[in-house]
Amino acid sequence: MEFKTVTPELLEQLQAAAPGRVHTGEDMKPDYAHDEMPVYGQRMPGAVVECASTAEVAAVCRLCYDNGIPIIPRGAGTGLCGGCVPLYGGVVVDTQRMNRILGYDLDNFTVRVQSGVLLNDLANDCWEKGVFYPPDPGEKFATIGGNVAVNAGGMRAVKYGATRDYVRAMTVVLPCGEIVRLGGEVSKTSSGYNLLQLMVGSEGTLGIITEVSLKVLPQPKQTFSLLILFPDLDAAISCVPKIKMAGLDPQALEFLGREMVLGIERYLGKTVYPGQCEGEDVGAYLLTTFECDSEEAMDGLMEKAAELCLDNGAMDVMVYDTPEAIRSAWAVRGATLEAILAEFKQSDECDVVVPIPGIPEFVNYVVSLEDEIGLAVRASGHAGDGNVHVNVCANDMDPDEFMERAERFMALAYAKGRELGGLISGEHGIGHAKESYLEEALGGTVMNLMRGVKAAFDPKGLLNPGKVCGKA
């Protein structure tokens, strides 16, 4: 597909639509060329427009649409699959200035926000208002619009679900510049095709999300965390169904291997988790958080959870029941990616999701590929929902050689995931980095259905071309 380039005439029109907020050439920040994984491509757009309203986004889209210019939506650029890389140039629509929390309807347990609001800011503001926004992706400084666009998950998904479970309504600008409102501030609907949920996870390929209405919940009254020590990963994961079947309903349930923990502690500069228990080496950890209504209930739940884990292969259970202690325990899990990027100059990542019993087989398999592929492998993830994060890493390797080895690894890892009944991505999305793997997993018929949906929303193929299913 041929795309047009940004002309001086178009730039004048863009400046009229967003005065003083159109950037070109050396005025554009280098970050606009890539997301958090630069290995997935780096290309500068023809222009960047910092939009401050839905009307401005619509005006920019109309201009680009009429002139055959690619339109690339962008939030904070924290994606991990090249989803906001302007592969074919064009105009980046930066939504970060659209960062206002527009209002709460606490009787209806909803909050309405612009898409550029940061997750961290929304979570804190909700807490101050006496409510709770449960989605908890690892990148707290991503935008809400970006979270919705990839259906971000996070550590509390085991209890509360992913971002899509909290989206009630949204305002969307279509590629042609038309503004539509999808959904409503209601608890249920059976009103035609669910275009609202189709937009969630569409990664900026169907429309640009400018406002979102989200469900919020009452705040949990008491929380505590347990760090559960196991001799190996198999023992740790085999305990996960026991925890869930016992009705303990964990808020979060994560797994970490000992090698990963050692790397994180090197990055943090301190030892947090014990490496031995009564003279035996610890091989894996479950880190979990529970919530309840009172201290009395907390004591009973804590005892029941610890006893269940010890009866099912745990070496020991450590309790964290103060805010400071809980933060310390979770700081290890939260620093996973930062620790990897601090140790290695080159990294590629996948977030395969498999049935929970398949986690040990999948993790043991991908780690066993280290020698064959010649790259370091680091794995961790969400034990409660089967979402495994795997990084392949190197230092000072020729970039082309690194990518060739990483691609061989990914092909094997995704094949193993499919063998176990899994899917390509649990929460990071597809972007352009994983499109070929998605097609291999889903098959031509399903991919063509997706391309048909894309064509219905974007007949000219201008919106975020080359992503998910939109080969340009």
GROMACS .gro file of C-alpha atoms in nm:
model
  472
    1MET     CA    1   0.000   0.000   0.000
    2GLU     CA    2   0.128   0.345  -0.091
    3PHE     CA    3   0.102   0.626   0.161
    4LYS     CA    4   0.144   0.998   0.103
    5THR     CA    5   0.397   1.208   0.290
    6VAL     CA    6   0.342   1.516   0.503
    7THR     CA    7   0.355   1.833   0.291
    8PRO     CA    8   0.409   2.198   0.392
    9GLU     CA    9   0.046   2.264   0.304
   10LEU     CA   10  -0.073   1.989   0.539
   11LEU     CA   11   0.153   2.119   0.816
   12GLU     CA   12  -0.014   2.460   0.789
   13GLN     CA   13  -0.353   2.297   0.824
   14LEU     CA   14  -0.237   2.090   1.122
   15GLN     CA   15  -0.103   2.404   1.289
   16ALA     CA   16  -0.444   2.563   1.248
   17ALA     CA   17  -0.604   2.259   1.412
   18ALA     CA   18  -0.359   2.248   1.706
   19PRO     CA   19  -0.181   2.585   1.728
   20GLY     CA   20   0.175   2.566   1.864
   21ARG     CA   21   0.159   2.190   1.916
   22VAL     CA   22   0.274   2.055   1.581
   23HIS     CA   23   0.633   1.934   1.568
   24THR     CA   24   0.855   1.835   1.277
   25GLY     CA   25   1.222   1.761   1.206
   26GLU     CA   26   1.462   1.823   1.492
   27ASP     CA   27   1.173   1.962   1.698
   28MET     CA   28   1.042   1.605   1.743
   29LYS     CA   29   1.170   1.406   2.041
   30PRO     CA   30   1.366   1.092   1.940
   31ASP     CA   31   1.130   0.883   2.156
   32TYR     CA   32   0.858   0.925   1.894
   33ALA     CA   33   1.049   0.678   1.676
   34HIS     CA   34   0.994   0.379   1.907
   35ASP     CA   35   0.826   0.240   2.217
   36GLU     CA   36   0.987   0.075   2.525
   37MET     CA   37   1.131  -0.201   2.303
   38PRO     CA   38   1.343  -0.023   2.040
   39VAL     CA   39   1.435  -0.359   1.883
   40TYR     CA   40   1.088  -0.351   1.725
   41GLY     CA   41   1.174  -0.066   1.494
   42GLN     CA   42   1.273   0.298   1.499
   43ARG     CA   43   1.138   0.547   1.250
   44MET     CA   44   1.052   0.910   1.293
   45PRO     CA   45   0.712   1.032   1.174
   46GLY     CA   46   0.661   1.319   0.934
   47ALA     CA   47   0.501   1.521   1.214
   48VAL     CA   48   0.376   1.497   1.572
   49VAL     CA   49   0.060   1.669   1.690
   50GLU     CA   50   0.000   1.706   2.063
   51CYS     CA   51  -0.378   1.705   2.075
   52ALA     CA   52  -0.561   1.855   2.372
   53SER     CA   53  -0.921   1.756   2.295
   54THR     CA   54  -1.141   1.511   2.109
   55ALA     CA   55  -1.221   1.786   1.859
   56GLU     CA   56  -0.852   1.837   1.782
   57VAL     CA   57  -0.799   1.464   1.732
   58ALA     CA   58  -1.096   1.460   1.494
   59ALA     CA   59  -0.962   1.758   1.299
   60VAL     CA   60  -0.618   1.598   1.262
   61CYS     CA   61  -0.771   1.268   1.150
   62ARG     CA   62  -0.987   1.440   0.887
   63LEU     CA   63  -0.685   1.619   0.742
   64CYS     CA   64  -0.473   1.303   0.732
   65TYR     CA   65  -0.759   1.093   0.595
   66ASP     CA   66  -0.832   1.337   0.312
   67ASN     CA   67  -0.461   1.348   0.222
   68GLY     CA   68  -0.380   0.975   0.246
   69ILE     CA   69  -0.143   1.020   0.543
   70PRO     CA   70  -0.092   0.743   0.805
   71ILE     CA   71  -0.224   0.828   1.152
   72ILE     CA   72  -0.043   0.677   1.452
   73PRO     CA   73  -0.210   0.712   1.795
   74ARG     CA   74   0.032   0.736   2.087
   75GLY     CA   75  -0.005   0.760   2.462
   76ALA     CA   76   0.302   0.745   2.687
   77GLY     CA   77   0.490   0.512   2.450
   78THR     CA   78   0.534   0.241   2.714
   79GLY     CA   79   0.422  -0.046   2.491
   80LEU     CA   80   0.638  -0.353   2.438
   81CYS     CA   81   0.545  -0.468   2.086
   82GLY     CA   82   0.618  -0.170   1.861
   83GLY     CA   83   0.252  -0.073   1.861
   84CYS     CA   84   0.314   0.303   1.830
   85VAL     CA   85   0.610   0.291   1.590
   86PRO     CA   86   0.532   0.503   1.279
   87LEU     CA   87   0.643   0.229   1.038
   88TYR     CA   88   0.533   0.427   0.732
   89GLY     CA   89   0.592   0.782   0.854
   90GLY     CA   90   0.279   0.991   0.877
   91VAL     CA   91   0.144   1.189   1.170
   92VAL     CA   92   0.168   1.079   1.533
   93VAL     CA   93  -0.134   1.186   1.739
   94ASP     CA   94   0.005   1.233   2.090
   95THR     CA   95  -0.275   1.220   2.349
   96GLN     CA   96  -0.070   1.293   2.662
   97ARG     CA   97  -0.208   1.647   2.697
   98MET     CA   98  -0.557   1.498   2.730
   99ASN     CA   99  -0.489   1.416   3.093
  100ARG     CA  100  -0.792   1.535   3.289
  101ILE     CA  101  -1.006   1.327   3.521
  102LEU     CA  102  -1.345   1.456   3.408
  103GLY     CA  103  -1.561   1.342   3.697
  104TYR     CA  104  -1.698   1.069   3.922
  105ASP     CA  105  -2.044   0.924   3.953
  106LEU     CA  106  -1.996   0.752   4.288
  107ASP     CA  107  -2.361   0.647   4.309
  108ASN     CA  108  -2.304   0.457   3.986
  109PHE     CA  109  -1.942   0.360   4.069
  110THR     CA  110  -1.792   0.512   3.755
  111VAL     CA  111  -1.520   0.762   3.670
  112ARG     CA  112  -1.481   0.941   3.337
  113VAL     CA  113  -1.131   1.031   3.216
  114GLN     CA  114  -0.949   1.159   2.911
  115SER     CA  115  -0.732   0.896   2.749
  116GLY     CA  116  -0.402   1.063   2.842
  117VAL     CA  117  -0.457   1.027   3.218
  118LEU     CA  118  -0.177   0.817   3.370
  119LEU     CA  119  -0.269   0.494   3.546
  120ASN     CA  120  -0.077   0.601   3.856
  121ASP     CA  121  -0.267   0.931   3.876
  122LEU     CA  122  -0.605   0.766   3.831
  123ALA     CA  123  -0.533   0.497   4.091
  124ASN     CA  124  -0.425   0.757   4.348
  125ASP     CA  125  -0.716   0.989   4.275
  126CYS     CA  126  -0.967   0.705   4.305
  127TRP     CA  127  -0.819   0.607   4.641
  128GLU     CA  128  -0.851   0.964   4.766
  129LYS     CA  129  -1.217   0.961   4.659
  130GLY     CA  130  -1.275   0.645   4.865
  131VAL     CA  131  -1.296   0.401   4.574
  132PHE     CA  132  -1.063   0.153   4.407
  133TYR     CA  133  -0.958   0.109   4.041
  134PRO     CA  134  -0.843  -0.255   4.033
  135PRO     CA  135  -0.640  -0.295   3.708
  136ASP     CA  136  -0.273  -0.291   3.804
  137PRO     CA  137  -0.039  -0.326   3.503
  138GLY     CA  138   0.331  -0.318   3.582
  139GLU     CA  139   0.390   0.016   3.407
  140LYS     CA  140   0.217   0.263   3.634
  141PHE     CA  141   0.297   0.561   3.411
  142ALA     CA  142   0.119   0.430   3.103
  143THR     CA  143  -0.190   0.617   2.989
  144ILE     CA  144  -0.540   0.485   3.045
  145GLY     CA  145  -0.603   0.507   2.672
  146GLY     CA  146  -0.300   0.288   2.612
  147ASN     CA  147  -0.416   0.041   2.878
  148VAL     CA  148  -0.754   0.016   2.707
  149ALA     CA  149  -0.597  -0.011   2.362
  150VAL     CA  150  -0.399  -0.324   2.459
  151ASN     CA  151  -0.638  -0.454   2.728
  152ALA     CA  152  -0.362  -0.434   2.988
  153GLY     CA  153  -0.378  -0.692   3.266
  154GLY     CA  154  -0.141  -0.681   3.559
  155MET     CA  155  -0.099  -0.848   3.893
  156ARG     CA  156  -0.455  -0.812   4.024
  157ALA     CA  157  -0.610  -0.972   3.715
  158VAL     CA  158  -0.638  -1.308   3.893
  159LYS     CA  159  -0.913  -1.163   4.116
  160TYR     CA  160  -1.044  -0.861   3.930
  161GLY     CA  161  -0.985  -0.928   3.562
  162ALA     CA  162  -0.815  -0.713   3.298
  163THR     CA  163  -0.880  -0.356   3.183
  164ARG     CA  164  -1.167  -0.457   2.954
  165ASP     CA  165  -1.369  -0.566   3.257
  166TYR     CA  166  -1.379  -0.202   3.377
  167VAL     CA  167  -1.461  -0.020   3.053
  168ARG     CA  168  -1.821   0.100   3.050
  169ALA     CA  169  -1.814   0.356   2.769
  170MET     CA  170  -1.573   0.550   2.550
  171THR     CA  171  -1.549   0.829   2.298
  172VAL     CA  172  -1.366   0.727   1.982
  173VAL     CA  173  -1.246   0.921   1.680
  174LEU     CA  174  -1.266   0.712   1.364
  175PRO     CA  175  -0.991   0.743   1.100
  176CYS     CA  176  -1.215   0.967   0.886
  177GLY     CA  177  -1.251   1.209   1.177
  178GLU     CA  178  -1.605   1.115   1.280
  179ILE     CA  179  -1.663   1.103   1.658
  180VAL     CA  180  -1.866   0.816   1.805
  181ARG     CA  181  -1.972   0.724   2.157
  182LEU     CA  182  -1.968   0.352   2.239
  183GLY     CA  183  -2.127   0.185   2.542
  184GLY     CA  184  -2.281   0.367   2.835
  185GLU     CA  185  -2.250   0.416   3.211
  186VAL     CA  186  -2.463   0.108   3.275
  187SER     CA  187  -2.392  -0.230   3.431
  188LYS     CA  188  -2.513  -0.448   3.143
  189THR     CA  189  -2.614  -0.431   2.780
  190SER     CA  190  -2.744  -0.649   2.501
  191SER     CA  191  -2.777  -0.374   2.245
  192GLY     CA  192  -2.636  -0.493   1.915
  193TYR     CA  193  -2.278  -0.587   1.835
  194ASN     CA  194  -2.044  -0.500   2.121
  195LEU     CA  195  -1.829  -0.243   1.941
  196LEU     CA  196  -1.712  -0.111   2.279
  197GLN     CA  197  -1.536  -0.436   2.361
  198LEU     CA  198  -1.413  -0.468   2.003
  199MET     CA  199  -1.232  -0.137   2.052
  200VAL     CA  200  -1.069  -0.264   2.374
  201GLY     CA  201  -0.748  -0.438   2.271
  202SER     CA  202  -0.758  -0.303   1.915
  203GLU     CA  203  -0.420  -0.128   1.962
  204GLY     CA  204  -0.511   0.192   1.782
  205THR     CA  205  -0.598   0.018   1.455
  206LEU     CA  206  -0.976   0.083   1.454
  207GLY     CA  207  -1.011   0.426   1.616
  208ILE     CA  208  -0.844   0.669   1.855
  209ILE     CA  209  -0.982   0.650   2.210
  210THR     CA  210  -1.013   1.000   2.358
  211GLU     CA  211  -1.237   0.952   2.665
  212VAL     CA  212  -1.321   0.648   2.876
  213SER     CA  213  -1.579   0.577   3.146
  214LEU     CA  214  -1.449   0.315   3.390
  215LYS     CA  215  -1.603   0.107   3.665
  216VAL     CA  216  -1.460   0.151   4.014
  217LEU     CA  217  -1.516  -0.056   4.329
  218PRO     CA  218  -1.528  -0.007   4.706
  219GLN     CA  219  -1.185  -0.014   4.864
  220PRO     CA  220  -1.064  -0.333   5.033
  221LYS     CA  221  -1.043  -0.276   5.409
  222GLN     CA  222  -0.749  -0.501   5.500
  223THR     CA  223  -0.473  -0.654   5.289
  224PHE     CA  224  -0.172  -0.872   5.360
  225SER     CA  225   0.084  -1.056   5.149
  226LEU     CA  226   0.246  -1.397   5.174
  227LEU     CA  227   0.581  -1.498   5.026
  228ILE     CA  228   0.565  -1.875   4.985
  229LEU     CA  229   0.891  -2.068   4.941
  230PHE     CA  230   0.915  -2.384   4.730
  231PRO     CA  231   1.195  -2.622   4.627
  232ASP     CA  232   1.116  -2.578   4.256
  233LEU     CA  233   0.874  -2.421   4.011
  234ASP     CA  234   0.668  -2.738   3.964
  235ALA     CA  235   0.590  -2.748   4.334
  236ALA     CA  236   0.503  -2.377   4.337
  237ILE     CA  237   0.263  -2.392   4.042
  238SER     CA  238   0.096  -2.713   4.162
  239CYS     CA  239  -0.010  -2.519   4.470
  240VAL     CA  240  -0.189  -2.249   4.268
  241PRO     CA  241  -0.510  -2.446   4.193
  242LYS     CA  242  -0.523  -2.552   4.559
  243ILE     CA  243  -0.523  -2.186   4.667
  244LYS     CA  244  -0.797  -2.098   4.421
  245MET     CA  245  -1.013  -2.405   4.488
  246ALA     CA  246  -0.998  -2.340   4.861
  247GLY     CA  247  -1.192  -2.018   4.801
  248LEU     CA  248  -0.907  -1.799   4.928
  249ASP     CA  249  -0.962  -1.560   4.633
  250PRO     CA  250  -0.617  -1.397   4.614
  251GLN     CA  251  -0.598  -1.041   4.488
  252ALA     CA  252  -0.264  -1.119   4.319
  253LEU     CA  253  -0.067  -1.441   4.273
  254GLU     CA  254   0.277  -1.418   4.110
  255PHE     CA  255   0.566  -1.659   4.055
  256LEU     CA  256   0.939  -1.598   4.047
  257GLY     CA  257   1.229  -1.837   4.004
  258ARG     CA  258   1.537  -1.813   4.223
  259GLU     CA  259   1.766  -1.697   3.939
  260MET     CA  260   1.530  -1.415   3.853
  261VAL     CA  261   1.514  -1.306   4.218
  262LEU     CA  262   1.893  -1.299   4.242
  263GLY     CA  263   1.910  -1.069   3.939
  264ILE     CA  264   1.646  -0.837   4.082
  265GLU     CA  265   1.820  -0.822   4.421
  266ARG     CA  266   2.147  -0.732   4.248
  267TYR     CA  267   1.961  -0.447   4.080
  268LEU     CA  268   1.801  -0.335   4.408
  269GLY     CA  269   2.131  -0.369   4.593
  270LYS     CA  270   1.983  -0.568   4.880
  271THR     CA  271   1.865  -0.915   4.975
  272VAL     CA  272   1.489  -0.937   5.024
  273TYR     CA  273   1.383  -1.301   4.976
  274PRO     CA  274   1.553  -1.590   5.159
  275GLY     CA  275   1.757  -1.824   4.940
  276GLN     CA  276   1.749  -2.116   5.180
  277CYS     CA  277   1.505  -2.271   5.424
  278GLU     CA  278   1.641  -2.498   5.698
  279GLY     CA  279   1.952  -2.569   5.494
  280GLU     CA  280   1.762  -2.646   5.170
  281ASP     CA  281   1.785  -2.424   4.860
  282VAL     CA  282   1.474  -2.235   4.760
  283GLY     CA  283   1.401  -2.283   4.390
  284ALA     CA  284   1.086  -2.077   4.336
  285TYR     CA  285   0.847  -1.837   4.507
  286LEU     CA  286   0.479  -1.752   4.502
  287LEU     CA  287   0.400  -1.397   4.606
  288THR     CA  288   0.035  -1.337   4.684
  289THR     CA  289  -0.189  -1.071   4.832
  290PHE     CA  290  -0.523  -1.131   5.004
  291GLU     CA  291  -0.788  -0.885   5.119
  292CYS     CA  292  -1.062  -0.903   5.380
  293ASP     CA  293  -1.301  -0.691   5.583
  294SER     CA  294  -1.144  -0.693   5.931
  295GLU     CA  295  -0.830  -0.777   6.126
  296GLU     CA  296  -1.008  -1.075   6.277
  297ALA     CA  297  -1.095  -1.207   5.933
  298MET     CA  298  -0.740  -1.135   5.820
  299ASP     CA  299  -0.592  -1.351   6.096
  300GLY     CA  300  -0.816  -1.642   6.004
  301LEU     CA  301  -0.747  -1.610   5.630
  302MET     CA  302  -0.373  -1.579   5.690
  303GLU     CA  303  -0.368  -1.897   5.897
  304LYS     CA  304  -0.579  -2.090   5.648
  305ALA     CA  305  -0.366  -1.983   5.349
  306ALA     CA  306  -0.035  -2.060   5.520
  307GLU     CA  307  -0.155  -2.400   5.638
  308LEU     CA  308  -0.283  -2.492   5.291
  309CYS     CA  309   0.048  -2.399   5.127
  310LEU     CA  310   0.256  -2.591   5.382
  311ASP     CA  311   0.034  -2.893   5.331
  312ASN     CA  312   0.093  -2.871   4.956
  313GLY     CA  313   0.468  -2.858   4.919
  314ALA     CA  314   0.572  -2.518   5.055
  315MET     CA  315   0.897  -2.503   5.250
  316ASP     CA  316   0.791  -2.197   5.450
  317VAL     CA  317   0.548  -1.904   5.441
  318MET     CA  318   0.652  -1.550   5.523
  319VAL     CA  319   0.388  -1.295   5.626
  320TYR     CA  320   0.389  -0.925   5.529
  321ASP     CA  321   0.106  -0.744   5.704
  322THR     CA  322   0.211  -0.379   5.726
  323PRO     CA  323   0.210  -0.129   5.436
  324GLU     CA  324   0.590  -0.095   5.448
  325ALA     CA  325   0.648  -0.471   5.457
  326ILE     CA  326   0.402  -0.530   5.172
  327ARG     CA  327   0.574  -0.264   4.959
  328SER     CA  328   0.913  -0.425   5.027
  329ALA     CA  329   0.793  -0.770   4.923
  330TRP     CA  330   0.629  -0.643   4.606
  331ALA     CA  331   0.920  -0.415   4.514
  332VAL     CA  332   1.104  -0.728   4.401
  333ARG     CA  333   0.829  -0.835   4.163
  334GLY     CA  334   0.777  -0.478   4.043
  335ALA     CA  335   1.145  -0.436   3.948
  336THR     CA  336   1.160  -0.740   3.721
  337LEU     CA  337   1.185  -0.560   3.386
  338GLU     CA  338   1.406  -0.281   3.518
  339ALA     CA  339   1.648  -0.539   3.659
  340ILE     CA  340   1.668  -0.720   3.326
  341LEU     CA  341   1.729  -0.399   3.132
  342ALA     CA  342   1.997  -0.296   3.384
  343GLU     CA  343   2.182  -0.626   3.344
  344PHE     CA  344   2.151  -0.660   2.965
  345LYS     CA  345   2.188  -0.410   2.682
  346GLN     CA  346   1.968  -0.608   2.444
  347SER     CA  347   1.633  -0.766   2.522
  348ASP     CA  348   1.326  -0.904   2.350
  349GLU     CA  349   1.013  -1.013   2.534
  350CYS     CA  350   0.703  -1.224   2.494
  351ASP     CA  351   0.407  -1.268   2.727
  352VAL     CA  352   0.261  -1.605   2.632
  353VAL     CA  353  -0.047  -1.715   2.826
  354VAL     CA  354  -0.099  -2.087   2.891
  355PRO     CA  355  -0.334  -2.293   3.110
  356ILE     CA  356  -0.204  -2.267   3.468
  357PRO     CA  357  -0.088  -2.632   3.494
  358GLY     CA  358   0.126  -2.576   3.184
  359ILE     CA  359   0.337  -2.299   3.341
  360PRO     CA  360   0.621  -2.524   3.471
  361GLU     CA  361   0.652  -2.714   3.143
  362PHE     CA  362   0.654  -2.391   2.944
  363VAL     CA  363   0.905  -2.214   3.170
  364ASN     CA  364   1.136  -2.514   3.198
  365TYR     CA  365   1.127  -2.550   2.819
  366VAL     CA  366   1.212  -2.188   2.736
  367VAL     CA  367   1.490  -2.177   2.996
  368SER     CA  368   1.634  -2.496   2.846
  369LEU     CA  369   1.677  -2.309   2.514
  370GLU     CA  370   1.954  -2.086   2.652
  371ASP     CA  371   2.242  -2.296   2.518
  372GLU     CA  372   2.071  -2.379   2.187
  373ILE     CA  373   1.983  -2.017   2.108
  374GLY     CA  374   2.284  -1.855   2.275
  375LEU     CA  375   2.085  -1.595   2.469
  376ALA     CA  376   2.010  -1.555   2.839
  377VAL     CA  377   1.648  -1.638   2.926
  378ARG     CA  378   1.459  -1.480   3.217
  379ALA     CA  379   1.103  -1.584   3.303
  380SER     CA  380   0.847  -1.472   3.560
  381GLY     CA  381   0.480  -1.391   3.560
  382HIS     CA  382   0.125  -1.425   3.679
  383ALA     CA  383   0.079  -1.769   3.835
  384GLY     CA  384  -0.289  -1.701   3.896
  385ASP     CA  385  -0.381  -1.657   3.528
  386GLY     CA  386  -0.106  -1.840   3.338
  387ASN     CA  387   0.054  -1.532   3.182
  388VAL     CA  388   0.431  -1.590   3.154
  389HIS     CA  389   0.674  -1.307   3.077
  390VAL     CA  390   0.991  -1.426   2.906
  391ASN     CA  391   1.289  -1.208   2.814
  392VAL     CA  392   1.577  -1.319   2.594
  393CYS     CA  393   1.882  -1.105   2.656
  394ALA     CA  394   2.241  -1.037   2.552
  395ASN     CA  395   2.520  -0.786   2.591
  396ASP     CA  396   2.724  -0.637   2.304
  397MET     CA  397   2.595  -0.878   2.040
  398ASP     CA  398   2.564  -0.764   1.680
  399PRO     CA  399   2.205  -0.630   1.655
  400ASP     CA  400   2.120  -0.836   1.348
  401GLU     CA  401   2.254  -1.151   1.509
  402PHE     CA  402   2.062  -1.079   1.828
  403MET     CA  403   1.736  -1.035   1.638
  404GLU     CA  404   1.797  -1.352   1.436
  405ARG     CA  405   1.853  -1.553   1.754
  406ALA     CA  406   1.559  -1.386   1.930
  407GLU     CA  407   1.329  -1.468   1.639
  408ARG     CA  408   1.436  -1.835   1.650
  409PHE     CA  409   1.365  -1.837   2.022
  410MET     CA  410   1.024  -1.674   1.980
  411ALA     CA  411   0.922  -1.924   1.713
  412LEU     CA  412   1.004  -2.211   1.948
  413ALA     CA  413   0.845  -2.046   2.251
  414TYR     CA  414   0.520  -1.967   2.071
  415ALA     CA  415   0.505  -2.318   1.927
  416LYS     CA  416   0.540  -2.459   2.279
  417GLY     CA  417   0.271  -2.225   2.404
  418ARG     CA  418   0.033  -2.344   2.132
  419GLU     CA  419   0.115  -2.706   2.215
  420LEU     CA  420   0.004  -2.639   2.572
  421GLY     CA  421  -0.320  -2.474   2.461
  422GLY     CA  422  -0.197  -2.119   2.506
  423LEU     CA  423  -0.220  -1.791   2.316
  424ILE     CA  424   0.033  -1.540   2.184
  425SER     CA  425  -0.023  -1.257   2.432
  426GLY     CA  426  -0.191  -1.224   2.769
  427GLU     CA  427  -0.163  -0.847   2.809
  428HIS     CA  428   0.109  -0.680   2.599
  429GLY     CA  429  -0.071  -0.704   2.267
  430ILE     CA  430   0.057  -0.779   1.917
  431GLY     CA  431   0.176  -0.449   1.770
  432HIS     CA  432   0.381  -0.523   1.461
  433ALA     CA  433   0.638  -0.738   1.642
  434LYS     CA  434   0.411  -1.039   1.694
  435GLU     CA  435   0.180  -1.023   1.391
  436SER     CA  436   0.336  -1.316   1.207
  437TYR     CA  437   0.314  -1.533   1.520
  438LEU     CA  438  -0.050  -1.433   1.565
  439GLU     CA  439  -0.137  -1.540   1.211
  440GLU     CA  440   0.042  -1.872   1.257
  441ALA     CA  441  -0.151  -1.932   1.579
  442LEU     CA  442  -0.498  -1.823   1.465
  443GLY     CA  443  -0.491  -1.927   1.100
  444GLY     CA  444  -0.586  -1.748   0.781
  445THR     CA  445  -0.964  -1.757   0.827
  446VAL     CA  446  -0.959  -1.583   1.163
  447MET     CA  447  -0.700  -1.331   1.049
  448ASN     CA  448  -0.909  -1.249   0.743
  449LEU     CA  449  -1.212  -1.191   0.966
  450MET     CA  450  -1.003  -0.949   1.170
  451ARG     CA  451  -0.884  -0.776   0.853
  452GLY     CA  452  -1.246  -0.743   0.747
  453VAL     CA  453  -1.325  -0.566   1.074
  454LYS     CA  454  -1.024  -0.341   1.021
  455ALA     CA  455  -1.143  -0.253   0.670
  456ALA     CA  456  -1.491  -0.165   0.798
  457PHE     CA  457  -1.348   0.087   1.045
  458ASP     CA  458  -1.057   0.204   0.831
  459PRO     CA  459  -1.122   0.147   0.459
  460LYS     CA  460  -0.813   0.340   0.354
  461GLY     CA  461  -0.587   0.150   0.596
  462LEU     CA  462  -0.439   0.472   0.733
  463LEU     CA  463  -0.479   0.416   1.108
  464ASN     CA  464  -0.168   0.261   1.267
  465PRO     CA  465  -0.082   0.061   0.954
  466GLY     CA  466   0.117  -0.259   0.984
  467LYS     CA  467  -0.011  -0.348   1.330
  468VAL     CA  468  -0.203  -0.652   1.466
  469CYS     CA  469  -0.356  -0.774   1.138
  470GLY     CA  470  -0.309  -0.472   0.914
  471LYS     CA  471  -0.022  -0.560   0.684
  472ALA     CA  472   0.033  -0.251   0.475
   0.00000   0.00000   0.00000
